[in-house]
Short mmCIF file of C-alpha atoms in Angstrom, two decimals:
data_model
loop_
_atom_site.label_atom_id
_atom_site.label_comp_id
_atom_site.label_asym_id
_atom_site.label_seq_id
_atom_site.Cartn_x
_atom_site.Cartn_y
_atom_site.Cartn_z
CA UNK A 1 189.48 101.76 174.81
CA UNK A 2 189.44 104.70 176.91
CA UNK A 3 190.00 108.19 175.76
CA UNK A 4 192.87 110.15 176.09
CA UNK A 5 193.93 111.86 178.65
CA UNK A 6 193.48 116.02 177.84
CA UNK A 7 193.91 118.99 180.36
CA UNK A 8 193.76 116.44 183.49
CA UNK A 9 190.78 114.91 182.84
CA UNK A 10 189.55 111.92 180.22
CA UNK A 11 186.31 113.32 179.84
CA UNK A 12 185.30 114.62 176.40
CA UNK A 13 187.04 118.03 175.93
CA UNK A 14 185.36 121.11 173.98
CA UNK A 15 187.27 122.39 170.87
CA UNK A 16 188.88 125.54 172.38
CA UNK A 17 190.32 123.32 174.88
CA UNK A 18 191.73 120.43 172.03
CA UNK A 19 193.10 123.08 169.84
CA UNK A 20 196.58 123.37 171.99
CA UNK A 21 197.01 119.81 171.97
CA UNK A 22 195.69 119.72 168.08
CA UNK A 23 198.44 122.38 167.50
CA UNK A 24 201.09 119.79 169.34
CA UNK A 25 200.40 117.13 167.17
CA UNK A 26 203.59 116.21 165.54
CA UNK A 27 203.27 116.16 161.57
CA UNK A 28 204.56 114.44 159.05
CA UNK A 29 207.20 116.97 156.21
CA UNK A 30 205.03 118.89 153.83
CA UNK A 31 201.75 118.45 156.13
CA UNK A 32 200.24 121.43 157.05
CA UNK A 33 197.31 120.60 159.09
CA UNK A 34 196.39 116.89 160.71
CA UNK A 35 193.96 114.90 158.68
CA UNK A 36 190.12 114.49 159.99
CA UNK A 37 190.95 110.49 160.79
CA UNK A 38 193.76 111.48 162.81
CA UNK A 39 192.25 114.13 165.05
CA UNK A 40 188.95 111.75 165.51
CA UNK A 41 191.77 108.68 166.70
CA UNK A 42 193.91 111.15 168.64
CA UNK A 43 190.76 112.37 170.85
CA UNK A 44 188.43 110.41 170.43
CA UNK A 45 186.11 112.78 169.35
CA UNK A 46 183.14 112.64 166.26
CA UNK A 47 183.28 113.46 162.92
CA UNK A 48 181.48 116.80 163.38
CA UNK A 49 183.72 117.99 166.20
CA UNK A 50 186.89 116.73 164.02
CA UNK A 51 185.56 118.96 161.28
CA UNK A 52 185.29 122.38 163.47
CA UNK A 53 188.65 121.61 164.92
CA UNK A 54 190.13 121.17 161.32
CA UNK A 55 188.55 124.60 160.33
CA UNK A 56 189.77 126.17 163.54
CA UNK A 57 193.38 125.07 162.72
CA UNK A 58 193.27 126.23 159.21
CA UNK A 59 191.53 129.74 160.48
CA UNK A 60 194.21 130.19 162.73
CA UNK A 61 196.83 129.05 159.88
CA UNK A 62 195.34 131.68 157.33
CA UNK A 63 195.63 134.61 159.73
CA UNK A 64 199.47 133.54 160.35
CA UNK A 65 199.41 134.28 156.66
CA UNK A 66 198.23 137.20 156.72
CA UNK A 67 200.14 138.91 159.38
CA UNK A 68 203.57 137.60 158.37
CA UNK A 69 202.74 138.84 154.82
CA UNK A 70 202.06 142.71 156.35
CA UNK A 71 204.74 142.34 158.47
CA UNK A 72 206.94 141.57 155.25
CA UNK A 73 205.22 144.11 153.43
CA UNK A 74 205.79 147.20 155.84
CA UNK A 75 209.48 145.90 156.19
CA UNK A 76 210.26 146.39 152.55
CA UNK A 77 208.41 149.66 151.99
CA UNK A 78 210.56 151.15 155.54
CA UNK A 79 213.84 149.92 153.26
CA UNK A 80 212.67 151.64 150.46
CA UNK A 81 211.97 154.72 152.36
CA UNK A 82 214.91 154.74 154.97
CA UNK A 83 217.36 157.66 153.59
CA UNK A 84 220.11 156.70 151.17
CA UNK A 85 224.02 156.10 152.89
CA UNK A 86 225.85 156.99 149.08
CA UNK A 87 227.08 160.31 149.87
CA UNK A 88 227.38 160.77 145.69
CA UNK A 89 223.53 161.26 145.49
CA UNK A 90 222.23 163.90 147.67
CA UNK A 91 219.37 162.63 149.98
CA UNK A 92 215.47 163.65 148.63
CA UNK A 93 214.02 166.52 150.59
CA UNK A 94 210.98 165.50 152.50
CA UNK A 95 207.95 167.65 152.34
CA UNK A 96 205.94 168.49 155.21
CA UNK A 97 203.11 168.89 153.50
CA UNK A 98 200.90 166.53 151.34
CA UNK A 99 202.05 165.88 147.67
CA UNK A 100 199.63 166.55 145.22
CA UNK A 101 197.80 163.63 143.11
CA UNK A 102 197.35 164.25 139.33
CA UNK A 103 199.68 165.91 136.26
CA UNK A 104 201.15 169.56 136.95
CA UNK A 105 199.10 172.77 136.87
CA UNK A 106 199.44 174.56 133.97
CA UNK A 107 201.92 177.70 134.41
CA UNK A 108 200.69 180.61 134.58
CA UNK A 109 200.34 182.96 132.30
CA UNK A 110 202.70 185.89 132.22
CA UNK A 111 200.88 189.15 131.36
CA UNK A 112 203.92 192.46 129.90
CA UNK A 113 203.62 195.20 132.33
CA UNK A 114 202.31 197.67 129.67
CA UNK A 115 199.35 195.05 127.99
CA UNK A 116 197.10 196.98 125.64
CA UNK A 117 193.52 196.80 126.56
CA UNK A 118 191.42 194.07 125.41
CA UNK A 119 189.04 194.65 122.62
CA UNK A 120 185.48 195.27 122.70
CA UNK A 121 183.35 192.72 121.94
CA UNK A 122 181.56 192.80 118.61
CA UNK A 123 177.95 193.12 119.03
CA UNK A 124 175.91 191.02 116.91
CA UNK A 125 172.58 192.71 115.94
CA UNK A 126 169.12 190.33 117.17
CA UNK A 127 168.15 188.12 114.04
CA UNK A 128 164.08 189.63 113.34
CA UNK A 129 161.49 187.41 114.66
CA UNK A 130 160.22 184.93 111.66
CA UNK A 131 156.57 185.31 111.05
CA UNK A 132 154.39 182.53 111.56
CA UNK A 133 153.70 180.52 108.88
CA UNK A 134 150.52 178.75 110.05
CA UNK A 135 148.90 178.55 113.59
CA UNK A 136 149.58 176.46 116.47
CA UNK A 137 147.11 174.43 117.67
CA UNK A 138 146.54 170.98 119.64
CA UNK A 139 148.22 167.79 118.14
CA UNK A 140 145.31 166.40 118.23
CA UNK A 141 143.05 168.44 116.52
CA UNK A 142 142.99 168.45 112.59
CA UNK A 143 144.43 170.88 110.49
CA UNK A 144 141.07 171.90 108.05
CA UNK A 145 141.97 171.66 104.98
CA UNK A 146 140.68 174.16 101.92
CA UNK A 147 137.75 173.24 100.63
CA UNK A 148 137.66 171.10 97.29
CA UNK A 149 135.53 172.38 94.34
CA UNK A 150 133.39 169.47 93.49
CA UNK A 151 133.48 168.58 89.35
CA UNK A 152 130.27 170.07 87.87
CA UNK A 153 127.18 167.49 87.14
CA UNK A 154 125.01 169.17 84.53
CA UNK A 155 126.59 168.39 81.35
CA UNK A 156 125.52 164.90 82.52
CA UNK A 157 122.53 165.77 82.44
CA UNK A 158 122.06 166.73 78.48
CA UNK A 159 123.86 163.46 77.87
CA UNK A 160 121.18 161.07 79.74
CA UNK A 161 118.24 163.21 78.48
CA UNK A 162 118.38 161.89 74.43
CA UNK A 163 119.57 158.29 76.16
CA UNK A 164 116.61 157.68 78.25
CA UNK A 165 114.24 159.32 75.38
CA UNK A 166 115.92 156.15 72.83
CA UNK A 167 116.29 153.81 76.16
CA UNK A 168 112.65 154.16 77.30
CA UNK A 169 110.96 154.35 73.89
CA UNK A 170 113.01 151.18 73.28
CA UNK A 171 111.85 148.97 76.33
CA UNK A 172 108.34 150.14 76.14
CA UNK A 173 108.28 149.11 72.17
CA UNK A 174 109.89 145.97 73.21
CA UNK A 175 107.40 145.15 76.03
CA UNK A 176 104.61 145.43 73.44
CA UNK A 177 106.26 143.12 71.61
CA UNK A 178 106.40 140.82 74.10
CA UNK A 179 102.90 141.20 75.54
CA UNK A 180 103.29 143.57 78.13
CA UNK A 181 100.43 146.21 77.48
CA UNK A 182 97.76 148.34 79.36
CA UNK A 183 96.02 146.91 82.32
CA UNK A 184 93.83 147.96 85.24
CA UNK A 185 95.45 147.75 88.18
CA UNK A 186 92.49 148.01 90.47
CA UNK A 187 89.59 146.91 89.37
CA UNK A 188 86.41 147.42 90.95
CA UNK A 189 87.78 150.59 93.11
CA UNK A 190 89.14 152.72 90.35
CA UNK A 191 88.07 151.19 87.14
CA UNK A 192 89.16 154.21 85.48
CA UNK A 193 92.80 154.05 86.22
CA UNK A 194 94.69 152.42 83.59
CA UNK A 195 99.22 151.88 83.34
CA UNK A 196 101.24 150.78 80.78
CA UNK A 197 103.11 147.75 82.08
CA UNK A 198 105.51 147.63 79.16
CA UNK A 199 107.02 151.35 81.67
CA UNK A 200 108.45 149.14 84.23
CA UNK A 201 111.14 147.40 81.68
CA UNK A 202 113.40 150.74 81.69
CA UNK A 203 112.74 151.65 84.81
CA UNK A 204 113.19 148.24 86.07
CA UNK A 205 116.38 147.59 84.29
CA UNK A 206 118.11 150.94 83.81
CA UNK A 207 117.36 152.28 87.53
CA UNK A 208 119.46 149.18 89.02
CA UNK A 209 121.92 149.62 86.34
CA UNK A 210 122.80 152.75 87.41
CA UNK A 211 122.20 152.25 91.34
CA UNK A 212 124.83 149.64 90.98
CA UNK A 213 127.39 151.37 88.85
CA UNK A 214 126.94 154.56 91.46
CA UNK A 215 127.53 151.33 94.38
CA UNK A 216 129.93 150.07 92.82
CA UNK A 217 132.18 153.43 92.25
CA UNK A 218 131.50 155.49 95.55
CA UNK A 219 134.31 152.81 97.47
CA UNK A 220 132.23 153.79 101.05
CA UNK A 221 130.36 150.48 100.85
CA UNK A 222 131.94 146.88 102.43
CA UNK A 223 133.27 144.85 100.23
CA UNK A 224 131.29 141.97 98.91
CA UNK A 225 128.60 144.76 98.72
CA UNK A 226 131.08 146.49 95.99
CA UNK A 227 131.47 143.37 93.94
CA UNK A 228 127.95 142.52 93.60
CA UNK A 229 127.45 145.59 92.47
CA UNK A 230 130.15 145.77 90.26
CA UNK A 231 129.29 142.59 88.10
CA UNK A 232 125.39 142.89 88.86
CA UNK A 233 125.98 146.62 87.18
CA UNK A 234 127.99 145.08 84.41
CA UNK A 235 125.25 142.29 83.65
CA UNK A 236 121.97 145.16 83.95
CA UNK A 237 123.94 147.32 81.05
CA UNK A 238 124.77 144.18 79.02
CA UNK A 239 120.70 143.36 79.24
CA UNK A 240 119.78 146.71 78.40
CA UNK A 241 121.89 147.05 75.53
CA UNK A 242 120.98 143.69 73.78
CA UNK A 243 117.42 144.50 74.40
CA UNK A 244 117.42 148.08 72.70
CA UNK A 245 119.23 145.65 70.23
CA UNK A 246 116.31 142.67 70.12
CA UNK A 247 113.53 145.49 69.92
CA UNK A 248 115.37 147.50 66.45
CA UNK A 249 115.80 144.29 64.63
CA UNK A 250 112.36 143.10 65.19
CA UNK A 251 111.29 146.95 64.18
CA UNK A 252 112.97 146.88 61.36
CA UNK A 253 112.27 143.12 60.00
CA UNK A 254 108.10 143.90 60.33
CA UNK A 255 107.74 141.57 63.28
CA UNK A 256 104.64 141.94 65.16
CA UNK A 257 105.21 139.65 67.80
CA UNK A 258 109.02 138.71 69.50
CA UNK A 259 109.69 134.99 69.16
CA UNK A 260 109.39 132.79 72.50
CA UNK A 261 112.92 132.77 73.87
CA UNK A 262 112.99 137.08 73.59
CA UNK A 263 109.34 137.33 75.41
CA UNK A 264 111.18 134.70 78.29
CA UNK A 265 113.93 136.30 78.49
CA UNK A 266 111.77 139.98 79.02
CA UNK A 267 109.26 138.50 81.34
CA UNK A 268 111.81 137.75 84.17
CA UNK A 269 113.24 140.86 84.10
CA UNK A 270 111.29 142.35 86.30
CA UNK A 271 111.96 139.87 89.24
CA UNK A 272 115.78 139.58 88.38
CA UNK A 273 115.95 143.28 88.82
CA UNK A 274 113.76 142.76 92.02
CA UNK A 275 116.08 139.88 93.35
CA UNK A 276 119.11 142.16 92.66
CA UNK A 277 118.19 145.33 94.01
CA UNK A 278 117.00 143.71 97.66
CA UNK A 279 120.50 141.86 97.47
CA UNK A 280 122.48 144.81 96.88
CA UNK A 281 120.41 146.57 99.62
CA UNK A 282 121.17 143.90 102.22
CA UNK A 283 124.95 143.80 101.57
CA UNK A 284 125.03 147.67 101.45
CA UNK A 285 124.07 147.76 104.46
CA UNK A 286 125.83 144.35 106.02
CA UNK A 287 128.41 146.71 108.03
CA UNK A 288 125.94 148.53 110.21
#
């Protein structure tokens, strides 16, 4: 089959040149523009070049559009401005200069011939400077605060004096109860030198009692440090209460010599109260 026959010539034609005879094309009512299958039969020509000529047709339809819708436009507004034939309305004036956009301007003012003068403004006296109520320093830097008076510590004192006289006359009684006595603590280089053993019971015992209780109330120690201390403190006072306790009923019922379970129970003391204190150490200072 042999192409048609397009500007003289059956070669293949470039789409400027098919667009008059795509325009020619005779379509059926309530068609618009030819249909790709058509133009490709009708010229023989690709899919691709089918699809530009389409587009083509339709650009050149939408301009059309365009134009006759401007030209339709610009009629009606020159009808709507052409001047009026009634000779019962008068024509509009035309101005020769530009209308202006936005409401009226607000009238002016009318000032009487003979206006008094205007009034003098009251003067208002300066408000006085307010005095500084503190000083003005960096945000950064603290504000120092007044000192705090400290609570006084002495009367303290005449309290524990007639409690560690009873206290340490009760351990060291109870420690001779329970066979802690004199000894010589180095022998053959100071023979001489002699201690009391029964001594270290209220030191012992009452020191970490009150180490702990000062631990366990000063809150500047970690935690688990503050807890030990707290129940360790609880458990030396508890001790040193039921031993002052042991030590004036065996005074008072003529015993000589504690029973078994009471010299036991005294004997460890000394490395409980060893074992605590190097605890409470550690933990006081875990947070370093």
């Amino acid at each position: 089959m042999t192409a048609p026959t397009i500007n003289d010539t059956r070669y293949p034609q470039p789409v400027e040149k098919l667009l008059p005879a795509a325009r020619a094309l005779e379509l059926p009512d309530g068609q618009e523009f030819p249909s790709r299958n058509r133009l490709m039969r009708e010229f023989r020509i690709g899919a691709p070049k089918a699809d530009e000529l389409l587009a083509r047709l339709r650009a050149e339809h939408a301009d059309r559009t365009r134009t006759d819708t401007l030209r339709t436009a610009m009629a009606v507004r020159g009808a709507l401005l052409a001047p009026q034939t009634d000779t019962d309305t008068p024509p509009t004036p035309r101005l020769e200069y530009a209308e202006p956009i936005g409401p009226d301007p607000a009238p002016t003012p009318v000032v009487p011939e003979h206006a008094p003068p205007p009034a003098e403004p009251v003067k208002i006296p300066p408000a006085e400077p307010v005095a500084e109520v503190g000083t003005v320093g960096h945000p950064d830097t603290p504000t120092p605060t007044a000192p705090v008076r400290s609570a006084v510590v002495w009367p303290v004192i005449l309290l524990a004096l007639p409690a560690f006289v009873a206290i340490w006359s009760g351990w060291v009684g109870l420690g001779g109860l329970t066979g802690f006595g004199v000894v010589h603590p180095l022998p053959g280089i100071a023979d001489g030198f002699a201690i009391n053993t029964a001594i270290t019971l209220p030191i012992g015992v009452e020191t970490y009692g009150a180490y702990a209780l000062y631990v366990w109330l000063s809150g500047r120690v970690p935690e688990r440090a503050r807890r030990f201390a707290k129940w360790s403190a609880i458990a030396s006072l508890l001790v040193g209460a039921l031993g002052q306790v042991a030590y004036h009923l065996l005074v008072a019922a003529g015993v000589e010599s504690a029973p078994w379970w009471i010299t036991t129970a005294v004997a460890c003391l000394p490395v409980a109260v060893l074992g605590m204190g190097a605890a409470l150490a550690h933990l006081v200072r875990s947070h370093d």
